[in-house]
GROMACS .gro file of C-alpha atoms in nm:
model
  142
    1MET     CA    1  -0.009   0.000   0.001
    2SER     CA    2   0.127   0.332  -0.111
    3THR     CA    3   0.185   0.683   0.120
    4GLN     CA    4  -0.067   0.900   0.156
    5GLN     CA    5  -0.017   1.199  -0.094
    6THR     CA    6   0.099   1.576   0.061
    7GLN     CA    7   0.133   1.816  -0.175
    8TRP     CA    8  -0.071   1.903  -0.481
    9GLY     CA    9  -0.027   2.138  -0.749
   10PRO     CA   10   0.003   2.257  -1.122
   11PRO     CA   11   0.107   1.954  -1.344
   12THR     CA   12   0.415   1.990  -1.508
   13ALA     CA   13   0.335   1.921  -1.788
   14GLY     CA   14   0.052   2.140  -1.815
   15ILE     CA   15   0.263   2.364  -1.781
   16LEU     CA   16   0.535   2.319  -1.981
   17GLY     CA   17   0.283   2.315  -2.239
   18ALA     CA   18   0.114   2.667  -2.211
   19GLY     CA   19   0.509   2.748  -2.220
   20VAL     CA   20   0.619   2.609  -2.513
   21ALA     CA   21   0.235   2.805  -2.685
   22GLY     CA   22   0.396   3.083  -2.532
   23LEU     CA   23   0.730   3.081  -2.711
   24ALA     CA   24   0.544   2.969  -3.032
   25LEU     CA   25   0.316   3.244  -2.989
   26GLY     CA   26   0.608   3.491  -2.983
   27VAL     CA   27   0.776   3.332  -3.245
   28GLY     CA   28   0.504   3.375  -3.467
   29VAL     CA   29   0.459   3.767  -3.348
   30VAL     CA   30   0.775   3.818  -3.435
   31THR     CA   31   0.812   3.589  -3.804
   32LEU     CA   32   0.463   3.519  -3.899
   33VAL     CA   33   0.184   3.792  -3.811
   34THR     CA   34   0.248   4.111  -4.020
   35ASP     CA   35  -0.057   4.359  -3.954
   36PRO     CA   36  -0.009   4.563  -3.650
   37PRO     CA   37  -0.382   4.486  -3.448
   38GLY     CA   38  -0.268   4.111  -3.490
   39ARG     CA   39   0.088   4.139  -3.354
   40ILE     CA   40  -0.021   4.289  -3.042
   41LEU     CA   41  -0.264   4.058  -3.040
   42VAL     CA   42  -0.074   3.747  -3.023
   43GLY     CA   43   0.232   3.874  -2.876
   44ALA     CA   44  -0.051   3.979  -2.561
   45ALA     CA   45  -0.155   3.587  -2.557
   46ALA     CA   46   0.232   3.487  -2.554
   47VAL     CA   47   0.329   3.729  -2.307
   48GLY     CA   48   0.027   3.610  -2.078
   49LEU     CA   49   0.101   3.197  -2.198
   50LEU     CA   50   0.457   3.298  -2.058
   51VAL     CA   51   0.414   3.460  -1.706
   52PHE     CA   52   0.101   3.199  -1.615
   53ALA     CA   53   0.351   2.928  -1.689
   54VAL     CA   54   0.615   3.133  -1.479
   55MET     CA   55   0.411   3.187  -1.221
   56SER     CA   56   0.195   2.819  -1.204
   57PHE     CA   57   0.569   2.674  -1.159
   58ARG     CA   58   0.650   2.907  -0.904
   59ALA     CA   59   0.325   2.824  -0.692
   60ARG     CA   60   0.393   2.439  -0.682
   61PRO     CA   61   0.358   2.263  -0.509
   62LYS     CA   62  -0.001   2.493  -0.434
   63LEU     CA   63  -0.116   2.313  -0.132
   64ALA     CA   64   0.096   2.097   0.143
   65ILE     CA   65   0.041   1.926   0.453
   66SER     CA   66   0.290   2.093   0.736
   67GLU     CA   67   0.297   2.019   1.047
   68GLY     CA   68   0.036   2.079   1.258
   69GLY     CA   69  -0.163   2.286   0.900
   70LEU     CA   70  -0.189   2.361   0.570
   71VAL     CA   71   0.060   2.541   0.347
   72TYR     CA   72  -0.076   2.738   0.113
   73ARG     CA   73   0.148   2.924  -0.167
   74GLY     CA   74   0.035   3.194  -0.393
   75TRP     CA   75   0.184   3.337  -0.673
   76TRP     CA   76   0.340   3.677  -0.436
   77LYS     CA   77   0.327   3.482  -0.082
   78ASP     CA   78   0.279   3.174   0.033
   79ARG     CA   79   0.011   3.113   0.383
   80ARG     CA   80   0.031   2.940   0.659
   81LEU     CA   81  -0.262   2.793   0.818
   82GLU     CA   82  -0.252   2.559   1.138
   83ARG     CA   83  -0.573   2.359   1.264
   84GLY     CA   84  -0.739   2.628   1.458
   85ASP     CA   85  -0.718   2.893   1.168
   86ILE     CA   86  -0.939   2.630   0.955
   87THR     CA   87  -1.294   2.645   0.994
   88LEU     CA   88  -1.403   2.439   0.675
   89ILE     CA   89  -1.302   2.230   0.408
   90ARG     CA   90  -1.486   2.109   0.152
   91ILE     CA   91  -1.633   2.029  -0.228
   92THR     CA   92  -1.817   2.200  -0.379
   93GLU     CA   93  -1.988   2.042  -0.754
   94PHE     CA   94  -2.096   2.243  -0.992
   95ARG     CA   95  -2.174   2.187  -1.366
   96ARG     CA   96  -2.062   2.375  -1.603
   97ILE     CA   97  -1.956   2.371  -2.048
   98GLY     CA   98  -2.169   1.956  -1.989
   99ARG     CA   99  -1.918   1.933  -1.807
  100ARG     CA  100  -1.884   1.876  -1.419
  101VAL     CA  101  -1.691   2.100  -1.226
  102ARG     CA  102  -1.541   2.062  -0.835
  103LEU     CA  103  -1.350   2.310  -0.601
  104LEU     CA  104  -1.180   2.253  -0.306
  105GLU     CA  105  -1.245   2.538  -0.090
  106ILE     CA  106  -1.074   2.596   0.210
  107ASP     CA  107  -1.244   2.838   0.449
  108THR     CA  108  -1.021   2.981   0.748
  109ILE     CA  109  -1.121   3.158   1.105
  110ASP     CA  110  -1.040   3.470   0.943
  111ASP     CA  111  -1.307   3.447   0.711
  112ARG     CA  112  -1.053   3.405   0.378
  113LEU     CA  113  -1.218   3.168   0.142
  114LEU     CA  114  -0.934   2.962  -0.046
  115VAL     CA  115  -1.039   2.803  -0.376
  116LEU     CA  116  -0.857   2.530  -0.547
  117SER     CA  117  -0.947   2.342  -0.895
  118ARG     CA  118  -0.824   2.028  -1.038
  119TRP     CA  119  -0.527   2.242  -1.194
  120ASP     CA  120  -0.434   2.425  -0.878
  121LEU     CA  121  -0.414   2.097  -0.658
  122GLY     CA  122  -0.282   1.865  -0.973
  123THR     CA  123  -0.589   1.591  -0.930
  124ASP     CA  124  -0.926   1.543  -0.848
  125PRO     CA  125  -1.011   1.768  -0.506
  126LEU     CA  126  -1.172   1.477  -0.339
  127ARG     CA  127  -0.894   1.303  -0.363
  128VAL     CA  128  -0.709   1.607  -0.231
  129LEU     CA  129  -0.993   1.592   0.068
  130ASP     CA  130  -0.957   1.228   0.102
  131ALA     CA  131  -0.601   1.297   0.266
  132LEU     CA  132  -0.679   1.605   0.464
  133THR     CA  133  -0.952   1.440   0.657
  134ALA     CA  134  -0.739   1.145   0.709
  135ALA     CA  135  -0.407   1.383   0.797
  136GLY     CA  136  -0.683   1.583   1.029
  137LEU     CA  137  -0.708   1.894   0.916
  138ALA     CA  138  -1.070   1.884   0.797
  139PRO     CA  139  -1.292   2.033   1.095
  140GLY     CA  140  -1.648   2.027   0.888
  141THR     CA  141  -1.677   1.838   0.555
  142GLY     CA  142  -1.983   1.847   0.357
   0.00000   0.00000   0.00000
């Protein structure tokens, strides 16, 4: 039996894919696109994808179980949540464009809501909730 996963983040392949797409658009804007409005749009898309890839890589792991709590890593800073800081961890599920989307929501004592998607976690949020529950970090699940 394998040990329980304790940290989650965006998938490396997805981050690399966004970076490669950004580079391809950057090359395209320099070599292929000749009209000024097209250059601006494709250039903005290239820069956006590259920034997204770099910042997603920087924020890995997005969520991790640490001694006595959780560490949430954002684009700009890390946040440590002790067991007492967490009031509720739950899964929100809804339908969007014909498919089911699940989000992991972590409600904190200072009225902050952390919302993590499958992209943020690199896996199904239900698996993360199971791991958090097994670690004793999910005070109220529902």
